[in-house]
Amino acid sequence: MTFADFKALHQRRQTEYLAHHGHRLAERQEDSFDLTLFAVGDFYAETWRSRGEEAVLFIHVFQKPAGLGEYLARVQLPRGL
């Protein structure tokens, strides 16, 4: 699926697509939200949920690696690499 095709989907369909075809990369918390980062083809999708809830409130879709900054800061490589 292309970036444009994914963005054209209704949020419910985007959520379904991520559940079946997205590759979960990372999770983080911001304020009262749980965020999950997915890789899909040549783009990324970040789901936003209220902490402890299942319903997705928002999906942020992006292609530029700059959007990964909040996640990359949390990566810890093993010593010796």
N, CA, C and O of each residue as an XYZ file, in Angstrom:
324
protein
N       0.848     -1.171      0.000
C       0.000      0.000      0.000
C       0.895      1.236      0.000
O       1.918      1.284      0.683
N       0.491      2.220     -0.772
C       1.269      3.449     -0.838
C       0.869      4.405      0.287
O      -0.177      4.253      0.918
N       1.722      5.375      0.512
C       1.481      6.411      1.505
C       0.148      7.110      1.223
O      -0.673      7.275      2.125
N      -0.065      7.520     -0.029
C      -1.290      8.236     -0.412
C      -2.526      7.359     -0.240
O      -3.561      7.833      0.228
N      -2.426      6.085     -0.614
C      -3.562      5.169     -0.471
C      -3.935      4.987      1.000
O      -5.115      4.975      1.350
N      -2.933      4.847      1.847
C      -3.182      4.664      3.276
C      -3.846      5.911      3.854
O      -4.812      5.806      4.610
N      -3.337      7.082      3.506
C      -3.897      8.320      4.030
C      -5.340      8.524      3.581
O      -6.117      9.172      4.282
N      -5.706      7.981      2.424
C      -7.063      8.134      1.903
C      -8.072      7.233      2.627
O      -9.279      7.449      2.518
N      -7.590      6.229      3.361
C      -8.489      5.318      4.086
C      -9.102      6.005      5.297
O      -8.503      6.902      5.890
N     -10.297      5.572      5.652
C     -10.918      5.998      6.907
C     -10.056      5.480      8.051
O      -9.417      4.436      7.914
N     -10.027      6.185      9.171
C      -9.167      5.790     10.293
C      -9.427      4.355     10.754
O      -8.487      3.655     11.132
N     -10.672      3.910     10.731
C     -10.987      2.531     11.132
C     -10.277      1.539     10.217
O      -9.747      0.531     10.683
N     -10.265      1.826      8.907
C      -9.579      0.955      7.940
C      -8.058      1.033      8.119
O      -7.361      0.030      7.970
N      -7.555      2.211      8.434
C      -6.121      2.343      8.697
C      -5.722      1.472      9.879
O      -4.707      0.777      9.837
N      -6.528      1.517     10.932
C      -6.249      0.719     12.132
C      -6.253     -0.768     11.797
O      -5.376     -1.505     12.249
N      -7.219     -1.213     11.018
C      -7.290     -2.619     10.600
C      -6.069     -2.996      9.763
O      -5.487     -4.065      9.949
N      -5.689     -2.115      8.844
C      -4.542     -2.401      7.994
C      -3.268     -2.541      8.825
O      -2.469     -3.449      8.597
N      -3.083     -1.640      9.790
C      -1.907     -1.725     10.654
C      -1.889     -3.026     11.446
O      -0.832     -3.634     11.618
N      -3.046     -3.451     11.928
C      -3.118     -4.685     12.716
C      -2.716     -5.903     11.891
O      -2.149     -6.854     12.430
N      -3.001     -5.885     10.599
C      -2.717     -7.054      9.758
C      -1.414     -6.956      8.973
O      -0.785     -7.974      8.682
N      -1.005     -5.730      8.627
C       0.143     -5.589      7.728
C       1.273     -4.715      8.264
O       2.367     -4.704      7.700
N       1.019     -3.990      9.337
C       2.051     -3.122      9.893
C       3.045     -3.895     10.727
O       2.701     -4.910     11.334
N       4.264     -3.423     10.760
C       5.313     -4.027     11.582
C       5.523     -3.121     12.797
O       6.048     -2.015     12.675
N       5.109     -3.604     13.963
C       5.242     -2.809     15.190
C       6.718     -2.646     15.517
O       7.447     -3.626     15.668
N       7.144     -1.401     15.622
C       8.547     -1.104     15.870
C       8.838     -0.688     17.302
O       9.842     -1.104     17.881
N       7.969      0.126     17.872
C       8.261      0.671     19.201
C       7.004      1.244     19.826
O       5.994      1.478     19.162
N       7.107      1.458     21.122
C       6.021      2.090     21.868
C       6.625      3.147     22.782
O       7.777      3.045     23.202
N       5.822      4.161     23.079
C       6.246      5.189     24.020
C       5.007      5.849     24.605
O       3.889      5.623     24.140
N       5.218      6.664     25.624
C       4.126      7.393     26.243
C       4.420      8.880     26.156
O       5.564      9.313     26.292
N       3.383      9.641     25.930
C       3.499     11.095     25.905
C       2.267     11.661     26.592
O       1.136     11.419     26.170
N       2.501     12.413     27.649
C       1.411     12.947     28.471
C       0.497     11.790     28.888
O       0.958     10.851     29.536
N      -0.771     11.842     28.534
C      -1.711     10.780     28.930
C      -2.018      9.832     27.775
O      -3.084      9.218     27.742
N      -1.082      9.712     26.822
C      -1.307      8.890     25.642
C      -0.289      7.758     25.522
O       0.866      7.898     25.924
N      -0.737      6.637     24.964
C       0.122      5.522     24.578
C       0.284      5.595     23.068
O      -0.707      5.614     22.338
N       1.519      5.635     22.596
C       1.805      5.723     21.171
C       2.506      4.456     20.717
O       3.357      3.916     21.424
N       2.143      3.989     19.531
C       2.772      2.809     18.950
C       3.203      3.156     17.532
O       2.422      3.695     16.748
N       4.449      2.843     17.213
C       5.010      3.126     15.897
C       5.009      1.861     15.048
O       5.440      0.797     15.493
N       4.516      1.997     13.816
C       4.487      0.899     12.846
C       5.235      1.302     11.592
O       5.216      2.470     11.201
N       5.895      0.341     10.957
C       6.462      0.523      9.624
C       5.509     -0.149      8.650
O       5.057     -1.272      8.877
N       5.208      0.553      7.559
C       4.311      0.013      6.529
C       4.886      0.444      5.187
O       4.842      1.624      4.841
N       5.425     -0.507      4.430
C       5.987     -0.158      3.129
C       7.058      0.906      3.263
O       8.062      0.713      3.949
N       6.833      2.047      2.591
C       7.829      3.127      2.613
C       7.426      4.281      3.527
O       7.872      5.412      3.335
N       6.580      3.993      4.524
C       6.178      5.045      5.453
C       5.984      4.480      6.858
O       6.055      3.271      7.078
N       5.742      5.376      7.787
C       5.513      5.010      9.188
C       4.143      5.513      9.617
O       3.640      6.508      9.095
N       3.554      4.820     10.562
C       2.275      5.231     11.140
C       2.392      5.130     12.654
O       2.891      4.142     13.192
N       1.924      6.164     13.322
C       1.985      6.223     14.780
C       0.554      6.341     15.306
O      -0.140      7.318     15.028
N       0.123      5.336     16.066
C      -1.221      5.383     16.631
C      -1.180      6.038     18.005
O      -0.249      5.828     18.782
N      -2.194      6.826     18.288
C      -2.344      7.510     19.571
C      -3.589      6.983     20.251
O      -4.673      6.984     19.668
N      -3.431      6.528     21.495
C      -4.546      6.055     22.309
C      -4.469      6.729     23.673
O      -3.382      7.044     24.157
N      -5.630      6.949     24.291
C      -5.618      7.386     25.686
C      -5.038      6.249     26.497
O      -5.336      5.084     26.232
N      -4.215      6.566     27.481
C      -3.537      5.558     28.273
C      -4.522      4.524     28.803
O      -5.507      4.870     29.456
N      -4.250      3.254     28.517
C      -5.052      2.152     28.997
C      -6.284      1.852     28.163
O      -7.023      0.923     28.488
N      -6.532      2.607     27.099
C      -7.708      2.395     26.248
C      -7.311      1.679     24.960
O      -6.161      1.751     24.528
N      -8.272      0.991     24.356
C      -8.023      0.281     23.106
C      -8.319      1.131     21.866
O      -7.676      0.965     20.830
N      -9.276      2.027     21.974
C      -9.697      2.825     20.816
C      -8.586      3.775     20.370
O      -7.982      4.467     21.190
N      -8.327      3.800     19.072
C      -7.340      4.701     18.497
C      -7.987      6.074     18.324
O      -9.050      6.201     17.716
N      -7.333      7.089     18.864
C      -7.845      8.458     18.744
C      -7.366      9.145     17.474
O      -8.080      9.943     16.867
N      -6.125      8.809     17.085
C      -5.494      9.516     15.980
C      -4.391      8.641     15.399
O      -3.758      7.873     16.123
N      -4.160      8.756     14.099
C      -3.036      8.075     13.462
C      -2.219      9.121     12.711
O      -2.709      9.776     11.791
N      -0.963      9.261     13.127
C      -0.030     10.184     12.469
C       0.764      9.379     11.454
O       1.419      8.401     11.815
N       0.713      9.779     10.190
C       1.388      9.057      9.110
C       2.487      9.959      8.557
O       2.255     11.137      8.285
N       3.695      9.395      8.391
C       4.807     10.203      7.887
C       5.819      9.337      7.159
O       5.857      8.119      7.330
N       6.634      9.984      6.350
C       7.670      9.284      5.589
C       9.074      9.716      5.971
O      10.020      8.946      5.802
N       9.230     10.909      6.475
C      10.569     11.434      6.753
C      11.134     10.851      8.048
O      10.433     10.796      9.059
N      12.380     10.420      8.026
C      13.017      9.846      9.213
C      13.037     10.785     10.414
O      13.183     10.323     11.546
N      12.894     12.085     10.197
C      12.888     13.035     11.318
C      11.762     12.715     12.298
O      11.874     13.021     13.485
N      10.689     12.108     11.822
C       9.570     11.733     12.684
C       9.913     10.621     13.659
O       9.149     10.349     14.586
N      11.040      9.985     13.462
C      11.460      8.880     14.331
C      12.257      9.361     15.542
O      12.596      8.556     16.410
N      12.557     10.631     15.615
C      13.432     11.176     16.646
C      13.071     10.780     18.063
O      13.956     10.404     18.833
N      11.811     10.850     18.429
C      11.395     10.506     19.790
C      11.621      9.028     20.103
O      11.798      8.660     21.265
N      11.615      8.191     19.085
C      11.839      6.760     19.295
C      13.327      6.431     19.311
O      13.772      5.614     20.117
N      14.090      7.054     18.436
C      15.518      6.756     18.344
C      16.253      7.104     19.631
O      17.228      6.444     19.991
N      15.792      8.128     20.316
C      16.428      8.516     21.575
C      16.313      7.428     22.632
O      17.087      7.419     23.588
N      15.362      6.509     22.479
C      15.128      5.451     23.463
C      15.854      4.140     23.135
O      15.860      3.213     23.945
N      16.464      4.065     21.948
C      17.159      2.848     21.539
C      18.449      2.717     22.332
O      19.247      3.652     22.406
N      18.638      1.559     22.917
C      19.875      1.275     23.660
C      20.520      0.038     23.063
O      19.961     -1.057     23.118
N      21.693      0.223     22.498
C      22.423     -0.885     21.914
C      23.238     -1.586     22.993
O      23.685     -0.947     23.946
N      23.433     -2.887     22.853
C      24.253     -3.603     23.825
C      25.699     -3.076     23.807
O      26.194     -2.636     22.770
N      26.351     -3.128     24.945
C      27.763     -2.694     25.018
C      28.608     -3.559     24.103
O      28.350     -4.751     23.937
N      29.597     -2.958     23.526
C      30.506     -3.693     22.663
C      30.130     -3.659     21.193
O      30.843     -4.223     20.363
N      29.047     -3.025     20.863
C      28.681     -2.925     19.440
C      29.144     -1.612     18.875
O      28.931     -1.338     17.694
